[in-house]
Each structure stands twice: as C-alpha cells, then as structure tokens.
Amino acid sequence: MSEQNKTGKVGTGTRLVGAGRRREWTGPVVNPPVWRASTHLYENMAALAEGPRRNEDGRFFYGRRGAPTQWALADALTGLEPGAAGTVLYPSGVAAIAGTLLTVLRPGDVLLMTDNAYDPSRAMGKGLLADFGIETRLFDPFDHAAYRALFCDRTRAVLLETPGSLTMEVPDVPALAAIAREHGALSVLDNTWAGPTGFAALAHGIDITVMALTKHVGGHSDLMMGSASAGPELYEALRKRAQGLGIVVSPDDAALALRGLRTLELRLNRETSSALEIASWLAGRDEIARVLCPMLPGAPGHEIWRRDFAGGCGLFSFVFRGGDRARRDRFIDALELFGIGYSWGGFESLAVPVDPAPLRAVMRWPPAGLEPGDRHGVRLAIGLEDPADLIVDIAQALAAAMAGG
Ligand SMILES: *Cc1c(COP(=O)(O)O)cnc(C)c1O
C-alpha cells in the first residue's frame, strides 16, 4: 500500500508532487534515478536463494520484475487511485487492456463490451479473445434493460469506457458496474480520458481500472505505456499474469512518465478550460450539428460527468452538419496549429477525422436528433497553446472548408 493512501485527504496537486517518492527506493534525490537493470547482483548464496522466494515490488530479483524506477511509478499510480492495492505497468495501453482481460477471462467465458469502446479493444474481442475461446458481446451502455438481459452464467467480465471513444457519451458507470456485480461479473474500466484524478474508478464500483499512460500521464507525446490498478486480490492476479507474459516496461520510460505525472493537474486544468471554451464557441456555429464534449452543458452524458467526475480533459469531438465528407477533410487540412495525428494528451493540439458508423454495432450513429447526413466528425485534442489562437485557427479552417471544393 502506498504511503500516499494514508494521507489521502490532501489535494490533487499535493498528491501528484509526492506520489511514489519513497526514500528507500529513490534515495535523497527528488526524481528516482533510472535503474537500467537486467541483472541484480546478490551479496552471497543466501541472498540469491531469497531472491525468487519473495516475489514482491521493492525486492530485487531480475530485471523483468522491475527496479525502483518502475516501482516508484506503479506506487505513484496506486496512491492516486482510492481503493487500489497495486498497479501493474504494461508497455502500452492496449497491452494493459489485453493483460487485464487475459487475467480475468478463461476459455468459454463471455465478455460484455460497451459498443463505444476504443476500436482496438473491439478488435481484441474479435481477434485475440476469440482465438482463446472467449466470446465478446457488445452492448449499448445507455440501454440498461438490454445490457442486463445479456448476462448469462458464462459472463465473467464487462469492459466499460467513459466517455465513449470518438463519440464521447458519458454512461452511468456506477450503475453499469453494480449490474455486473449483481450477476457475479467483474467490471473493467478504460479510464484513460479522465485518469484517476478525474474519475475515481474503484470508488465508483469498478474492479480493475486501466489507463493508457501514453496519453495524459506521459503528457509529452514521447512514450508508450499502460497501467492496470485494482484491490489486493485482483492486483495479485494481474501481476501474476503479467509476469507470466513476460511484461516489463523500460525504466527510461517509467522515469519520463513520473516526470509527466508531476504536472498532470496543471496540464489537465489548462486543457479542460481551453477545450470548454473552444467547444462552446463551436456549439454556436451553423456549420456544426453537434459538439460532443462531456464538459459542455447539453452534451450527451454531461449531467453524469458533473455527478461523477472531478475533472475533464482536452479531448472532444464535433459533427459537421450535412454529409459532405470532403468539406470535413478540407477543414482538417486547413488547420495550422493542430497536427493531424493519433493519440492525445500531449502538450500539442491534434485533429483526426471521426466516422463512427462502421464502429458501432448496437448503438445508433448518427444518434437521435441528428440528420442522417450529419455523420462526419472531427476529434480535437486540445493542447497547451493559447485557446484564443486555437479558435482563430479553427475559424479560418472552417471558412476554408466552406469556401473550397
Ligand atoms: C490510446 C488509448 C488506448 C491505447 O493506448 P496505447 O498506449 O496507444 O496502446 C486505450 N484506450 C484509450 C481510450 C485510448 O485513447
């Protein structure tokens, strides 16, 4: 258990500054040194014999079980998640999702997956999990009756995500997790969007919370990593499975992620206020049919976001009015301050096209209230630039998109 959990009353900024800083691991310096280690040398035969016997963080054995740099990051993340006993680090967010699902599922089991999950998670259902004899059934997280009806005696787990990928709807996670628990199923949440400081997943009934640290925690678009945090029993199971799969992360990347973590709140606050300003501006434009931003009043799931979340971030989408796909593409091409690229959570703003229809099996796209043509969207990841400059850029790109072609 992290030292931070004992002083869980202090504010987020204070927790982020101290998270994972254990003198016995990091010595007198502020940041844990990068321990590049495969071999740990033992004092003598007795110490060597002890090595494999005590399989726990904080005890050297061999590089695959980590060293202080990775332990400090895992400990920091555990300390930020109320109710967590430990955190396993993975070499990417997708590896964290796969490692978690391969921990809780067995051949013959059924996984219920939210239909608006991150696309590689949906692909995992049809690929990796199917190959291992695990069946995935997709559900609409807003249709609780249909979701409830999907449970059977083989349903072992549900995979949730909030907000939904690309379309950004915020479901009632506590209610969905409670229904899973009633049926004896575990709930896993992809909490990459809000992270532990924005949404306390375990405190809201989730059993395992997964994050792509690649996004906000790294924060500088220069590393790939994932994490899964859970209470004592599931943490041990996750750790055992990860060790069985030979999963380990680079100490250099762990040090970068720890550095990113220190400024997480500052960056998220800036991104959130800029995103809200830009989303509000877009909501007033005739070219735009809908803005899909959880922090924006009136957006799908906004009320639940207000009820459950302590913060937002810079990632949101919007949908153009009418079915002119080329116009949407011209808009993205005309942006000057936004890079065209995947990922998000870095300091720089990004834009990608969003065409969710082929990525939804049971949810409707476009959703109720939009015209059938209102289907081409854009996802913006708002970075740390001045929001006024980003709005000027978006305005000129809208003008170019409407004029050209
Ligand atoms: C990016 C992302 C992932 C995967 O993370 P990688 O580190 O890119 O593998 C998982 N879930 C969500 C919601 C993401 O945005």
Short mmCIF file of C-alpha atoms and ligand atoms in Angstrom, two decimals:
data_model
loop_
_atom_site.label_atom_id
_atom_site.label_comp_id
_atom_site.label_asym_id
_atom_site.label_seq_id
_atom_site.Cartn_x
_atom_site.Cartn_y
_atom_site.Cartn_z
CA MET A 1 0.00 0.00 0.00
CA SER A 2 1.35 3.41 -0.93
CA GLU A 3 2.27 5.97 1.68
CA GLN A 4 0.02 8.37 -0.22
CA ASN A 5 -3.08 6.37 0.66
CA LYS A 6 -2.52 7.12 4.31
CA THR A 7 -2.68 10.85 3.68
CA GLY A 8 -5.41 10.72 1.06
CA LYS A 9 -7.05 13.90 2.33
CA VAL A 10 -4.66 16.33 0.67
CA GLY A 11 -5.41 17.98 -2.68
CA THR A 12 -4.61 16.54 -6.10
CA GLY A 13 -1.61 18.79 -6.77
CA THR A 14 -0.05 17.86 -3.45
CA ARG A 15 -0.64 14.18 -4.07
CA LEU A 16 0.91 14.39 -7.54
CA VAL A 17 4.07 16.04 -6.22
CA GLY A 18 4.68 13.39 -3.57
CA ALA A 19 3.32 10.30 -5.33
CA GLY A 20 5.73 7.36 -5.43
CA ARG A 21 8.63 9.21 -3.78
CA ARG A 22 9.99 6.64 -1.34
CA ARG A 23 13.34 7.40 0.15
CA GLU A 24 14.28 3.73 0.30
CA TRP A 25 13.86 3.45 -3.46
CA THR A 26 14.88 6.85 -4.71
CA GLY A 27 17.49 7.95 -2.17
CA PRO A 28 17.93 11.63 -1.39
CA VAL A 29 17.24 12.92 -4.92
CA VAL A 30 13.87 14.28 -5.99
CA ASN A 31 13.38 12.07 -9.04
CA PRO A 32 14.09 8.34 -8.88
CA PRO A 33 17.23 7.51 -10.81
CA VAL A 34 16.83 5.45 -13.97
CA TRP A 35 17.82 1.96 -12.94
CA ARG A 36 18.76 0.28 -16.18
CA ALA A 37 18.97 -3.23 -14.87
CA SER A 38 18.63 -6.74 -16.14
CA THR A 39 20.95 -8.43 -13.66
CA HIS A 40 20.82 -7.62 -9.98
CA LEU A 41 23.91 -8.84 -8.18
CA TYR A 42 23.44 -10.72 -4.92
CA GLU A 43 25.69 -10.47 -1.91
CA ASN A 44 26.05 -14.19 -1.47
CA MET A 45 24.36 -17.56 -1.90
CA ALA A 46 21.89 -16.97 0.92
CA ALA A 47 20.71 -13.71 -0.66
CA LEU A 48 20.48 -15.42 -4.06
CA ALA A 49 18.24 -18.12 -2.59
CA GLU A 50 15.98 -15.44 -1.07
CA GLY A 51 15.58 -13.60 -4.42
CA PRO A 52 12.94 -15.67 -6.19
CA ARG A 53 11.20 -16.66 -3.00
CA ARG A 54 9.87 -13.22 -2.15
CA ASN A 55 8.10 -12.08 -5.27
CA GLU A 56 7.07 -8.54 -4.37
CA ASP A 57 7.76 -4.98 -5.51
CA GLY A 58 10.69 -3.48 -3.69
CA ARG A 59 12.70 -6.70 -3.75
CA PHE A 60 15.28 -7.17 -6.44
CA PHE A 61 15.26 -10.40 -8.33
CA TYR A 62 15.84 -9.88 -12.02
CA GLY A 63 15.11 -7.00 -14.41
CA ARG A 64 11.85 -8.48 -15.64
CA ARG A 65 10.34 -7.91 -12.22
CA GLY A 66 11.30 -4.26 -12.32
CA ALA A 67 13.52 -1.96 -10.32
CA PRO A 68 12.96 1.21 -8.27
CA THR A 69 12.11 3.39 -11.29
CA GLN A 70 9.18 1.20 -12.32
CA TRP A 71 8.14 0.52 -8.72
CA ALA A 72 8.04 4.25 -7.99
CA LEU A 73 5.73 4.89 -10.95
CA ALA A 74 3.45 1.96 -10.11
CA ASP A 75 3.36 3.08 -6.48
CA ALA A 76 2.53 6.65 -7.51
CA LEU A 77 -0.41 5.47 -9.62
CA THR A 78 -1.64 3.22 -6.81
CA GLY A 79 -1.53 6.16 -4.44
CA LEU A 80 -3.70 8.21 -6.81
CA GLU A 81 -6.43 5.55 -7.05
CA PRO A 82 -8.52 5.29 -3.86
CA GLY A 83 -9.13 1.62 -3.12
CA ALA A 84 -6.17 0.30 -5.14
CA ALA A 85 -3.67 -2.10 -3.56
CA GLY A 86 -1.30 -2.10 -6.52
CA THR A 87 -0.66 -1.21 -10.14
CA VAL A 88 0.84 -3.25 -12.96
CA LEU A 89 2.64 -1.39 -15.76
CA TYR A 90 2.41 -2.53 -19.39
CA PRO A 91 4.33 -1.47 -22.48
CA SER A 92 1.22 0.23 -23.98
CA GLY A 93 -2.40 0.97 -23.19
CA VAL A 94 -3.52 -1.84 -25.48
CA ALA A 95 -1.17 -4.23 -23.67
CA ALA A 96 -2.79 -3.15 -20.38
CA ILE A 97 -6.26 -3.95 -21.74
CA ALA A 98 -5.11 -7.30 -23.16
CA GLY A 99 -3.17 -8.19 -20.00
CA THR A 100 -6.20 -7.37 -17.85
CA LEU A 101 -8.70 -9.31 -19.96
CA LEU A 102 -6.36 -12.30 -20.13
CA THR A 103 -6.19 -12.18 -16.32
CA VAL A 104 -9.93 -12.26 -15.66
CA LEU A 105 -11.22 -14.37 -18.58
CA ARG A 106 -10.88 -18.07 -19.38
CA PRO A 107 -11.86 -20.11 -22.45
CA GLY A 108 -15.64 -20.46 -22.57
CA ASP A 109 -16.26 -17.16 -20.77
CA VAL A 110 -18.35 -14.30 -22.13
CA LEU A 111 -17.17 -10.68 -22.01
CA LEU A 112 -19.70 -7.87 -22.35
CA MET A 113 -18.09 -4.86 -24.02
CA THR A 114 -19.50 -1.38 -24.42
CA ASP A 115 -20.22 -0.73 -28.11
CA ASN A 116 -18.42 2.63 -27.98
CA ALA A 117 -15.14 1.13 -26.74
CA TYR A 118 -11.77 2.15 -28.15
CA ASP A 119 -11.53 0.47 -31.54
CA PRO A 120 -8.50 -1.75 -30.73
CA SER A 121 -10.48 -3.08 -27.72
CA ARG A 122 -13.35 -4.01 -30.03
CA ALA A 123 -10.84 -5.64 -32.38
CA MET A 124 -9.43 -7.59 -29.42
CA GLY A 125 -12.86 -9.16 -28.91
CA LYS A 126 -12.94 -10.45 -32.48
CA GLY A 127 -9.26 -11.38 -32.58
CA LEU A 128 -7.20 -12.21 -29.50
CA LEU A 129 -10.12 -13.13 -27.24
CA ALA A 130 -11.98 -15.13 -29.89
CA ASP A 131 -8.77 -17.05 -30.62
CA PHE A 132 -8.66 -18.04 -26.95
CA GLY A 133 -12.27 -19.25 -26.92
CA ILE A 134 -13.69 -16.15 -25.22
CA GLU A 135 -16.89 -14.70 -26.64
CA THR A 136 -17.45 -10.93 -26.72
CA ARG A 137 -20.94 -9.39 -26.83
CA LEU A 138 -21.36 -5.69 -27.45
CA PHE A 139 -23.93 -3.60 -25.59
CA ASP A 140 -25.36 -0.08 -25.62
CA PRO A 141 -24.32 1.45 -22.25
CA PHE A 142 -27.45 3.64 -22.26
CA ASP A 143 -29.88 0.71 -22.62
CA HIS A 144 -29.65 -0.80 -19.15
CA ALA A 145 -32.50 -3.27 -19.74
CA ALA A 146 -30.83 -4.78 -22.82
CA TYR A 147 -27.46 -4.82 -21.01
CA ARG A 148 -28.98 -6.64 -18.05
CA ALA A 149 -30.59 -9.17 -20.40
CA LEU A 150 -27.20 -10.05 -21.93
CA PHE A 151 -25.77 -11.59 -18.75
CA CYS A 152 -25.63 -15.38 -18.66
CA ASP A 153 -23.87 -17.84 -16.37
CA ARG A 154 -20.76 -17.64 -18.57
CA THR A 155 -20.46 -13.84 -18.28
CA ARG A 156 -17.25 -13.29 -16.34
CA ALA A 157 -16.49 -9.61 -17.00
CA VAL A 158 -17.65 -6.37 -18.60
CA LEU A 159 -15.42 -3.81 -20.28
CA LEU A 160 -16.58 -0.20 -19.89
CA GLU A 161 -15.17 3.06 -21.15
CA THR A 162 -16.05 6.62 -20.20
CA PRO A 163 -16.60 8.73 -22.13
CA GLY A 164 -17.20 6.56 -25.20
CA SER A 165 -14.43 6.50 -27.78
CA LEU A 166 -14.79 9.18 -30.51
CA THR A 167 -18.46 9.90 -29.75
CA MET A 168 -17.74 10.91 -26.14
CA GLU A 169 -21.00 9.89 -24.40
CA VAL A 170 -20.68 9.55 -20.60
CA PRO A 171 -22.52 6.45 -19.34
CA ASP A 172 -23.65 5.77 -15.77
CA VAL A 173 -20.58 3.73 -14.79
CA PRO A 174 -21.65 3.11 -11.14
CA ALA A 175 -24.99 1.69 -12.35
CA LEU A 176 -23.35 -0.49 -15.04
CA ALA A 177 -20.75 -1.79 -12.56
CA ALA A 178 -23.46 -2.53 -9.97
CA ILE A 179 -25.44 -4.58 -12.51
CA ALA A 180 -22.27 -6.53 -13.37
CA ARG A 181 -21.63 -7.22 -9.69
CA GLU A 182 -25.24 -8.42 -9.20
CA HIS A 183 -24.53 -11.01 -11.89
CA GLY A 184 -21.20 -12.08 -10.40
CA ALA A 185 -19.18 -10.42 -13.18
CA LEU A 186 -16.10 -8.18 -12.77
CA SER A 187 -16.08 -4.71 -14.25
CA VAL A 188 -13.04 -3.32 -16.02
CA LEU A 189 -12.93 0.36 -16.99
CA ASP A 190 -10.76 2.04 -19.60
CA ASN A 191 -10.27 5.30 -17.66
CA THR A 192 -7.74 6.90 -20.00
CA TRP A 193 -9.81 10.04 -20.64
CA ALA A 194 -10.24 11.27 -17.07
CA GLY A 195 -7.47 9.33 -15.33
CA PRO A 196 -7.52 8.67 -11.58
CA THR A 197 -7.60 12.36 -10.61
CA GLY A 198 -10.65 12.99 -12.81
CA PHE A 199 -12.65 9.84 -12.12
CA ALA A 200 -12.06 7.63 -9.08
CA ALA A 201 -12.93 4.37 -10.82
CA LEU A 202 -12.61 1.85 -7.98
CA ALA A 203 -14.56 4.15 -5.63
CA HIS A 204 -17.37 4.11 -8.23
CA GLY A 205 -17.66 0.32 -8.20
CA ILE A 206 -15.09 -0.71 -10.83
CA ASP A 207 -12.91 -3.76 -10.08
CA ILE A 208 -9.94 -3.02 -12.36
CA THR A 209 -9.14 0.40 -13.82
CA VAL A 210 -6.96 0.56 -16.91
CA MET A 211 -5.23 3.56 -18.45
CA ALA A 212 -3.07 4.38 -21.42
CA LEU A 213 -0.26 6.30 -19.71
CA THR A 214 0.78 7.15 -23.27
CA LYS A 215 -1.80 9.95 -23.09
CA HIS A 216 -2.10 12.32 -20.11
CA VAL A 217 0.42 10.79 -17.72
CA GLY A 218 3.27 10.78 -20.24
CA GLY A 219 1.85 14.07 -21.44
CA HIS A 220 4.61 14.90 -23.92
CA SER A 221 3.96 12.53 -26.85
CA ASP A 222 7.22 10.69 -26.33
CA LEU A 223 6.40 7.40 -24.64
CA MET A 224 4.07 4.41 -24.79
CA MET A 225 2.81 2.77 -21.60
CA GLY A 226 -0.29 1.42 -19.88
CA SER A 227 -1.39 0.54 -16.37
CA ALA A 228 -3.98 -1.52 -14.50
CA SER A 229 -4.83 -0.85 -10.84
CA ALA A 230 -7.00 -2.95 -8.55
CA GLY A 231 -7.68 -4.09 -4.99
CA PRO A 232 -5.45 -6.75 -3.36
CA GLU A 233 -6.71 -9.98 -4.93
CA LEU A 234 -7.10 -8.76 -8.47
CA TYR A 235 -3.81 -6.89 -8.27
CA GLU A 236 -2.04 -10.14 -7.39
CA ALA A 237 -3.80 -11.90 -10.27
CA LEU A 238 -2.85 -9.13 -12.72
CA ARG A 239 0.75 -9.20 -11.55
CA LYS A 240 0.98 -12.96 -11.87
CA ARG A 241 -0.43 -12.90 -15.40
CA ALA A 242 1.85 -10.02 -16.43
CA GLN A 243 4.87 -11.91 -15.09
CA GLY A 244 3.72 -15.00 -16.97
CA LEU A 245 3.50 -13.00 -20.17
CA GLY A 246 6.97 -11.53 -19.56
CA ILE A 247 5.70 -7.98 -19.40
CA VAL A 248 8.08 -5.25 -18.25
CA VAL A 249 8.41 -1.55 -19.09
CA SER A 250 11.57 0.41 -19.77
CA PRO A 251 12.97 2.31 -16.76
CA ASP A 252 13.66 5.30 -19.02
CA ASP A 253 10.00 5.46 -19.99
CA ALA A 254 8.94 4.99 -16.37
CA ALA A 255 11.09 7.97 -15.37
CA LEU A 256 9.52 10.06 -18.15
CA ALA A 257 6.03 9.01 -17.05
CA LEU A 258 6.83 10.01 -13.45
CA ARG A 259 8.03 13.38 -14.68
CA GLY A 260 4.81 13.78 -16.65
CA LEU A 261 2.74 12.87 -13.61
CA ARG A 262 4.05 15.84 -11.60
CA THR A 263 2.40 18.35 -13.95
CA LEU A 264 -0.70 16.30 -14.72
CA GLU A 265 -3.15 18.53 -12.87
CA LEU A 266 -1.77 21.76 -14.34
CA ARG A 267 -1.98 20.36 -17.85
CA LEU A 268 -5.42 18.83 -17.40
CA ASN A 269 -6.82 22.04 -15.92
CA ARG A 270 -5.46 24.11 -18.80
CA GLU A 271 -6.66 21.62 -21.42
CA THR A 272 -10.08 21.38 -19.83
CA SER A 273 -10.71 25.12 -19.68
CA SER A 274 -9.41 25.60 -23.24
CA ALA A 275 -11.50 22.69 -24.53
CA LEU A 276 -14.63 24.06 -22.88
CA GLU A 277 -14.01 27.50 -24.38
CA ILE A 278 -13.47 26.03 -27.86
CA ALA A 279 -16.39 23.59 -27.56
CA SER A 280 -18.72 26.44 -26.52
CA TRP A 281 -17.56 28.51 -29.48
CA LEU A 282 -18.12 25.59 -31.89
CA ALA A 283 -21.60 24.96 -30.42
CA GLY A 284 -22.62 28.40 -31.67
CA ARG A 285 -21.58 27.78 -35.29
CA ASP A 286 -24.14 26.96 -38.00
CA GLU A 287 -21.77 24.53 -39.78
CA ILE A 288 -21.69 22.28 -36.72
CA ALA A 289 -24.58 19.87 -35.99
CA ARG A 290 -23.38 18.76 -32.54
CA VAL A 291 -20.46 19.19 -30.18
CA LEU A 292 -19.63 16.00 -28.25
CA CYS A 293 -17.78 17.30 -25.20
CA PRO A 294 -18.65 15.91 -21.75
CA MET A 295 -17.85 19.25 -20.06
CA LEU A 296 -20.30 21.18 -22.27
CA PRO A 297 -23.80 21.64 -20.81
CA GLY A 298 -26.29 19.79 -23.01
CA ALA A 299 -23.72 17.33 -24.40
CA PRO A 300 -24.58 13.60 -24.09
CA GLY A 301 -23.80 12.50 -20.55
CA HIS A 302 -22.91 15.98 -19.26
CA GLU A 303 -25.09 15.53 -16.17
CA ILE A 304 -23.37 12.25 -15.29
CA TRP A 305 -19.99 13.83 -15.87
CA ARG A 306 -20.94 16.56 -13.38
CA ARG A 307 -22.18 13.99 -10.89
CA ASP A 308 -19.22 11.55 -11.00
CA PHE A 309 -16.13 13.35 -12.28
CA ALA A 310 -13.70 15.71 -10.60
CA GLY A 311 -12.22 16.96 -13.88
CA GLY A 312 -12.14 16.81 -17.65
CA CYS A 313 -9.50 16.98 -20.34
CA GLY A 314 -8.88 18.45 -23.77
CA LEU A 315 -10.27 15.62 -25.89
CA PHE A 316 -13.67 16.08 -27.57
CA SER A 317 -15.38 15.70 -30.93
CA PHE A 318 -17.86 17.59 -33.08
CA VAL A 319 -20.01 16.67 -36.08
CA PHE A 320 -20.44 18.72 -39.24
CA ARG A 321 -23.95 19.44 -40.47
CA GLY A 322 -24.69 17.61 -43.74
CA GLY A 323 -22.97 14.69 -45.44
CA ASP A 324 -20.13 16.47 -47.23
CA ARG A 325 -17.15 14.41 -46.23
CA ALA A 326 -14.72 16.34 -48.43
CA ARG A 327 -15.64 19.54 -46.59
CA ARG A 328 -14.71 17.94 -43.29
CA ASP A 329 -11.43 16.74 -44.77
CA ARG A 330 -10.70 20.26 -46.11
CA PHE A 331 -11.28 21.60 -42.62
CA ILE A 332 -8.63 19.33 -41.11
CA ASP A 333 -6.19 20.05 -43.93
CA ALA A 334 -6.64 23.81 -43.39
CA LEU A 335 -5.80 23.75 -39.67
CA GLU A 336 -2.40 25.26 -38.96
CA LEU A 337 -1.94 24.91 -35.20
CA PHE A 338 -3.34 21.35 -34.99
CA GLY A 339 -1.26 18.39 -36.09
CA ILE A 340 -3.02 15.58 -37.94
CA GLY A 341 -2.30 12.52 -35.86
CA TYR A 342 -3.48 9.83 -33.49
CA SER A 343 -3.04 9.77 -29.77
CA TRP A 344 -3.74 12.72 -27.48
CA GLY A 345 -2.90 14.01 -24.01
CA GLY A 346 0.35 15.62 -25.19
CA PHE A 347 1.10 19.34 -24.90
CA GLU A 348 0.28 19.92 -28.58
CA SER A 349 -3.12 20.13 -30.23
CA LEU A 350 -4.17 17.41 -32.69
CA ALA A 351 -7.10 16.70 -35.02
CA VAL A 352 -8.34 13.47 -36.61
CA PRO A 353 -11.44 12.64 -38.67
CA VAL A 354 -14.18 10.68 -36.91
CA ASP A 355 -16.61 8.48 -38.85
CA PRO A 356 -18.12 6.26 -36.16
CA ALA A 357 -20.88 4.50 -38.15
CA PRO A 358 -18.82 1.38 -39.08
CA LEU A 359 -17.53 1.20 -35.48
CA ARG A 360 -20.97 0.80 -33.88
CA ALA A 361 -22.90 -2.48 -33.85
CA VAL A 362 -25.76 -1.80 -31.43
CA MET A 363 -25.62 1.96 -30.82
CA ARG A 364 -27.02 4.25 -33.49
CA TRP A 365 -24.81 6.60 -35.46
CA PRO A 366 -25.72 9.30 -36.20
CA PRO A 367 -27.62 9.38 -32.90
CA ALA A 368 -31.17 10.58 -32.31
CA GLY A 369 -31.59 14.26 -33.00
CA LEU A 370 -29.11 14.38 -35.88
CA GLU A 371 -29.98 14.15 -39.58
CA PRO A 372 -28.81 11.01 -41.42
CA GLY A 373 -26.20 13.13 -43.23
CA ASP A 374 -24.73 14.53 -40.01
CA ARG A 375 -22.16 11.77 -39.75
CA HIS A 376 -18.71 13.19 -40.39
CA GLY A 377 -16.92 14.40 -37.34
CA VAL A 378 -13.60 15.68 -36.10
CA ARG A 379 -11.89 14.80 -32.86
CA LEU A 380 -9.79 17.55 -31.35
CA ALA A 381 -7.16 17.03 -28.69
CA ILE A 382 -6.65 20.48 -27.19
CA GLY A 383 -3.11 21.10 -26.03
CA LEU A 384 -1.43 23.90 -24.11
CA GLU A 385 -1.48 26.59 -26.80
CA ASP A 386 -3.46 29.78 -26.12
CA PRO A 387 -7.12 28.96 -26.67
CA ALA A 388 -7.73 32.29 -28.44
CA ASP A 389 -5.14 31.28 -31.07
CA LEU A 390 -6.74 27.86 -31.49
CA ILE A 391 -10.15 29.47 -32.04
CA VAL A 392 -8.72 31.81 -34.68
CA ASP A 393 -7.20 28.77 -36.39
CA ILE A 394 -10.44 26.79 -36.26
CA ALA A 395 -12.39 29.78 -37.61
CA GLN A 396 -10.07 30.18 -40.60
CA ALA A 397 -10.17 26.41 -41.29
CA LEU A 398 -13.99 26.44 -41.18
CA ALA A 399 -14.02 29.33 -43.65
CA ALA A 400 -11.58 27.49 -45.93
CA ALA A 401 -13.63 24.28 -45.70
CA MET A 402 -16.90 26.03 -46.57
CA ALA A 403 -15.35 28.02 -49.43
CA GLY A 404 -13.25 25.34 -51.12
CA GLY A 405 -14.09 22.34 -53.23
C1 LIG B 1 -4.78 5.41 -26.75
C2 LIG B 1 -5.79 4.66 -25.99
C3 LIG B 1 -5.56 3.35 -25.61
C4 LIG B 1 -4.33 2.59 -26.02
O1 LIG B 1 -3.16 3.13 -25.58
P1 LIG B 1 -1.78 2.83 -26.36
O2 LIG B 1 -0.76 3.22 -25.37
O3 LIG B 1 -1.83 3.69 -27.59
O4 LIG B 1 -1.77 1.38 -26.68
C5 LIG B 1 -6.53 2.70 -24.89
N1 LIG B 1 -7.68 3.31 -24.57
C6 LIG B 1 -7.94 4.57 -24.91
C7 LIG B 1 -9.24 5.18 -24.51
C8 LIG B 1 -7.01 5.29 -25.64
O5 LIG B 1 -7.28 6.53 -26.01
#
